[in-house]
Coordinates of C-alpha atoms and ligand atoms in Angstrom, one line a residue:
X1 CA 99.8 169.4 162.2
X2 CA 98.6 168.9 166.1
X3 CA 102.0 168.4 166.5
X4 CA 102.7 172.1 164.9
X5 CA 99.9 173.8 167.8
X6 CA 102.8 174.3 170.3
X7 CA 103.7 176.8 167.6
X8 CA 107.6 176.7 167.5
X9 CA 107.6 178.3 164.3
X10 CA 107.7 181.6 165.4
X11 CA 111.0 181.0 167.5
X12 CA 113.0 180.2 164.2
X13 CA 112.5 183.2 162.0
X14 CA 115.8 184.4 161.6
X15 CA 117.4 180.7 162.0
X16 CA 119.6 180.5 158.8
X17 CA 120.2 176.6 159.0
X18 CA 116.3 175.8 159.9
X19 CA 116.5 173.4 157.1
X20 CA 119.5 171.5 158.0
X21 CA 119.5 169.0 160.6
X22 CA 121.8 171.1 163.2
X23 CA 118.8 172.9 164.1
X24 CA 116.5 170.2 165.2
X25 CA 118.9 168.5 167.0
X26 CA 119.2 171.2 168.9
X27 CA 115.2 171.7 169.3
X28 CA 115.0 167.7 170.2
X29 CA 118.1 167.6 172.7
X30 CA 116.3 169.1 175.6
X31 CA 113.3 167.2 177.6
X32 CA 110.9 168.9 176.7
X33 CA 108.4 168.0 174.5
X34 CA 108.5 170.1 171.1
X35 CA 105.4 168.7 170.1
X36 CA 102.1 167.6 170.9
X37 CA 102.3 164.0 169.9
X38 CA 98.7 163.5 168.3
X39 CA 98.2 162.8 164.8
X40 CA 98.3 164.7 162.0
X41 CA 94.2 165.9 161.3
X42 CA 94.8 164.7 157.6
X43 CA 96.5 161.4 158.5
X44 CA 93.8 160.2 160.7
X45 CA 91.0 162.0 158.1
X46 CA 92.8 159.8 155.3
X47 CA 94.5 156.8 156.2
X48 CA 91.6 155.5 158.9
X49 CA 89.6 153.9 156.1
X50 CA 92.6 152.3 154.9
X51 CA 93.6 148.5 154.8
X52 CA 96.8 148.1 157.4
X53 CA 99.9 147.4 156.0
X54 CA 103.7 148.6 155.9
X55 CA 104.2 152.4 156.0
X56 CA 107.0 155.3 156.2
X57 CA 107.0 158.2 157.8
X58 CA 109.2 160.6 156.2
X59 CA 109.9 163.7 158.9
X60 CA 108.2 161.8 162.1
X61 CA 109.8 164.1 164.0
X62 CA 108.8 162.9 167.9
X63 CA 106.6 160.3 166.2
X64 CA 103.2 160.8 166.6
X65 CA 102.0 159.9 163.7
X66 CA 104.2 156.5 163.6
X67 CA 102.4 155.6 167.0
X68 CA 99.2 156.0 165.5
X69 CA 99.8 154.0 162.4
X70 CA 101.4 151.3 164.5
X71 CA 98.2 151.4 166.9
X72 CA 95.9 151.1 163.8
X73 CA 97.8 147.9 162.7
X74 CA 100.6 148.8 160.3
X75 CA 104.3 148.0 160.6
X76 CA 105.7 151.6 160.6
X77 CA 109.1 153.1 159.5
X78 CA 109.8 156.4 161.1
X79 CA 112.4 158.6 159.2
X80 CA 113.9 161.6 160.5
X81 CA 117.1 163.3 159.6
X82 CA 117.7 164.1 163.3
X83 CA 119.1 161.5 166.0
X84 CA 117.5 163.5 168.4
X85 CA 113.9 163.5 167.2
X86 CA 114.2 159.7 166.2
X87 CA 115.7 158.5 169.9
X88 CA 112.4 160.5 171.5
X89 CA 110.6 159.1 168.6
X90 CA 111.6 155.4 169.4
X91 CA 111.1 156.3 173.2
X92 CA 107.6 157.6 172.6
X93 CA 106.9 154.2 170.8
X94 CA 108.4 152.0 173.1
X95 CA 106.0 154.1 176.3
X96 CA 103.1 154.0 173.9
X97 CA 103.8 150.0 173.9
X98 CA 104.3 149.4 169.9
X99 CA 107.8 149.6 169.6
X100 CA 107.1 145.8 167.9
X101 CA 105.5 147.3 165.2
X102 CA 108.4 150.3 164.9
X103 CA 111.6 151.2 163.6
X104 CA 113.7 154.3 162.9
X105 CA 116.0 155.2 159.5
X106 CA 118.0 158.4 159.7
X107 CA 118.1 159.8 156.1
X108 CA 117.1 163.2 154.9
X109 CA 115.2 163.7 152.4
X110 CA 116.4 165.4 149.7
X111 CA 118.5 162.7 149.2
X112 CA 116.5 159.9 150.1
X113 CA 116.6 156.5 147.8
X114 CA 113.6 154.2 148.6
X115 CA 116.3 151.1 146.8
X116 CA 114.7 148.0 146.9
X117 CA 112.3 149.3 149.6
X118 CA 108.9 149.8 149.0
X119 CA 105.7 151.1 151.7
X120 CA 102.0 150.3 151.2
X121 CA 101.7 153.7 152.6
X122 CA 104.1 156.9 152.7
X123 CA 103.3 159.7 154.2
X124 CA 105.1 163.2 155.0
X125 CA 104.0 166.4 157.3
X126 CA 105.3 169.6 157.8
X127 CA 108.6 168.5 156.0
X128 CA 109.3 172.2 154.4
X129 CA 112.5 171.6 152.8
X130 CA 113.6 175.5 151.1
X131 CA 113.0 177.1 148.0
X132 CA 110.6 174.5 146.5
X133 CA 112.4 171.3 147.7
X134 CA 109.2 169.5 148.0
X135 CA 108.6 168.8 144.7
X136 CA 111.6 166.9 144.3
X137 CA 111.1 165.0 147.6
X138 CA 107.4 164.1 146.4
X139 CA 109.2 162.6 143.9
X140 CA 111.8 160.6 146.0
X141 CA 108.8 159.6 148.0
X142 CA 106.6 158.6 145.2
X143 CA 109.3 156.0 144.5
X144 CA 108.7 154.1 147.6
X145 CA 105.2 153.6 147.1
X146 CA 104.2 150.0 146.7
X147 CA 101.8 148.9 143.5
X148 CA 98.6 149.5 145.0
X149 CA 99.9 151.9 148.1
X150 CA 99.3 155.6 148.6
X151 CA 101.1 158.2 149.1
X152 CA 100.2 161.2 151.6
X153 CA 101.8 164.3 151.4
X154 CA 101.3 167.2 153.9
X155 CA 102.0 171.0 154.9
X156 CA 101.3 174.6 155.1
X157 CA 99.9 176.6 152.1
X158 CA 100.8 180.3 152.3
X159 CA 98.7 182.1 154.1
X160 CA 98.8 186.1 156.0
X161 CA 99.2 183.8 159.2
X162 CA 102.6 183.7 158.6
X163 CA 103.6 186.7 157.1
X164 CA 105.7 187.2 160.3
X165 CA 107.9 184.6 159.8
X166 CA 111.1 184.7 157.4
X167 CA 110.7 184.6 153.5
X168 CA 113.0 181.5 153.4
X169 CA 110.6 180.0 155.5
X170 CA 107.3 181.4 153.1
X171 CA 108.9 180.1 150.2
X172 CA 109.3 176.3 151.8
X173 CA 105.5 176.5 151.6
X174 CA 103.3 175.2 149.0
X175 CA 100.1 174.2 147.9
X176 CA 99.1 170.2 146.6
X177 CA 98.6 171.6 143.1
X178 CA 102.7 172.5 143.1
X179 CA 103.6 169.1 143.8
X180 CA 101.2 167.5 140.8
X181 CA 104.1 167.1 138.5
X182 CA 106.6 165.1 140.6
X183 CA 103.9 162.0 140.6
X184 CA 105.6 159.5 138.3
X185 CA 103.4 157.8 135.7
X186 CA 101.3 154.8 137.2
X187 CA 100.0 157.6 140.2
X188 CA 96.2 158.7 140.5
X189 CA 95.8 161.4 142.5
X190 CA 93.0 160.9 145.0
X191 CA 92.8 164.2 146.8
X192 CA 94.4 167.5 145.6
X193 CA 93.6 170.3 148.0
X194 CA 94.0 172.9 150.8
X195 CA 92.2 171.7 153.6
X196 CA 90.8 174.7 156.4
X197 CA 92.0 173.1 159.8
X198 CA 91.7 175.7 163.3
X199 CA 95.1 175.7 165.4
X200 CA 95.9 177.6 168.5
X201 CA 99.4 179.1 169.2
X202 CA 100.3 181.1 172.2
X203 CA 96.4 180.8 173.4
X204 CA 95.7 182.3 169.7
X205 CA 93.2 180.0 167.5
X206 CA 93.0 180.8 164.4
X207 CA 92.6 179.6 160.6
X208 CA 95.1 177.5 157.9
X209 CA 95.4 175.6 155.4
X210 CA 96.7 172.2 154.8
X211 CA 97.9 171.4 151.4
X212 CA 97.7 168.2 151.0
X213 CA 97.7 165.6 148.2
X214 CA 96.7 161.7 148.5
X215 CA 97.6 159.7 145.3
X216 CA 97.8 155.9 144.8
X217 CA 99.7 153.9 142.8
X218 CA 98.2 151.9 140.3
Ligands
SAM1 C1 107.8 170.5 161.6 S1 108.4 169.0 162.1 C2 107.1 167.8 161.8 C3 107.2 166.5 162.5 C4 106.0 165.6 162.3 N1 105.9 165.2 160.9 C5 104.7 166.1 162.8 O1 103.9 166.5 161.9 O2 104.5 166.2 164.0 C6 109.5 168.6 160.7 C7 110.4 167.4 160.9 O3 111.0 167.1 159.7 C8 112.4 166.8 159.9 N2 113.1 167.2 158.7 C9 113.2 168.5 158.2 N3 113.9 168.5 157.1 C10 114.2 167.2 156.8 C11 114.9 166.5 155.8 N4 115.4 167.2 154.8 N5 115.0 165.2 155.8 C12 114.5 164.4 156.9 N6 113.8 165.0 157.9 C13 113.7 166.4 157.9 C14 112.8 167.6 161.2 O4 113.8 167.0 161.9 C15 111.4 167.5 162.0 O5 111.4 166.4 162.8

């Protein structure tokens, strides 16, 4: 993510609850910004061509990518499972001046339930829930797709890069491929892929990978 170039990875390595929302609280309870607050690269690469309309962000975090959406025309849900990173998040929106197009839902996703609502787009980055918890979160997400909508789903692939952080944190990584069989029937998938993107952390640039996987429902 652009966000993910300020590089906090690093800090969390031995973190045992990096996964739970204590942790991020903490991260967002300071006034400092944790991220960078552009778009995603594979947001903007796949959801520019798209035809506005109403869309959750599942992990906004400070909400970049919700201000984006809302400044390309769509009526944007963020979703966080941290208080913290959704009141920046609504603060960002209301400074960036679409806070009429915005709104917030606390809920974590390993749990979520789209009930009765339903997103022309939904899109996810850098979510990383452990020990393969995304394919089962693709699958919540899928849910919440609207006939006709897509559904973006982004984060790291594995790679040497991050051989220094903790194996918990590895194994939270995955490529689009590992995520194929949560799609419910009625899904196409569009793009399946890990996409080369350059970062720099610490003044270091170097190569990843996105994994990332666009589908549409039929
Ligand atoms: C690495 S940040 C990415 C933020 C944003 N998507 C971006 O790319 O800039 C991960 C975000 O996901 C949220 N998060 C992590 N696990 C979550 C879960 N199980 N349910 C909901 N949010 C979660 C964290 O609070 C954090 O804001």
């Amino acid at each position: 993510m652009s966000g993910h170039d300020h590089g906090h990875e690093h800090n969390d390595e031995e973190a045992p609850d990096m996964f739970e929302p204590s942790s991020w609280e903490e991260r967002y309870a300071g006034e400092e910004k944790v991220w960078s607050g552009n778009p995603n690269a594979q947001l903007v690469a796949e959801v520019a061509g798209l035809t506005p309309g109403t869309a959750l962000d599942v992990g906004c975090g400070e909400g970049g990518d919700v201000i984006w959406l809302a400044r390309q025309g769509w009526r944007v849900t963020g979703a966080d499972f941290s208080t913290n990173g959704l009141a920046r998040a609504a603060r960002h929106a209301e400074e960036a001046g679409v806070s009429d197009r915005t709104d917030w839902w606390q809920v974590d996703a390993r749990t979520f339930a789209a009930g009765s609502r339903s997103y022309d787009l939904v899109t996810t980055h850098f979510l990383h829930p452990p020990d393969g918890g995304m394919v089962e979160v693709t699958r919540r997400l899928a849910e919440a797709v609207a006939p006709g909508g897509h559904l973006l789903v982004v984060g790291h692939a594995p790679s040497e890069v991050f051989t220094q952080l903790s194996s918990s944190h590895r194994r939270a990584m995955f490529v689009a491929e590992d995520l194929l069989p949560s799609l419910p029937a009625g899904f196409e998938a569009i793009v399946v892929e890990q996409r080369p993107r350059t970062t720099t952390r610490d003044g270091v640039t170097f190569d990843i990978h996105d994994s990332t996987l666009l589908a549409r429902r039929t």
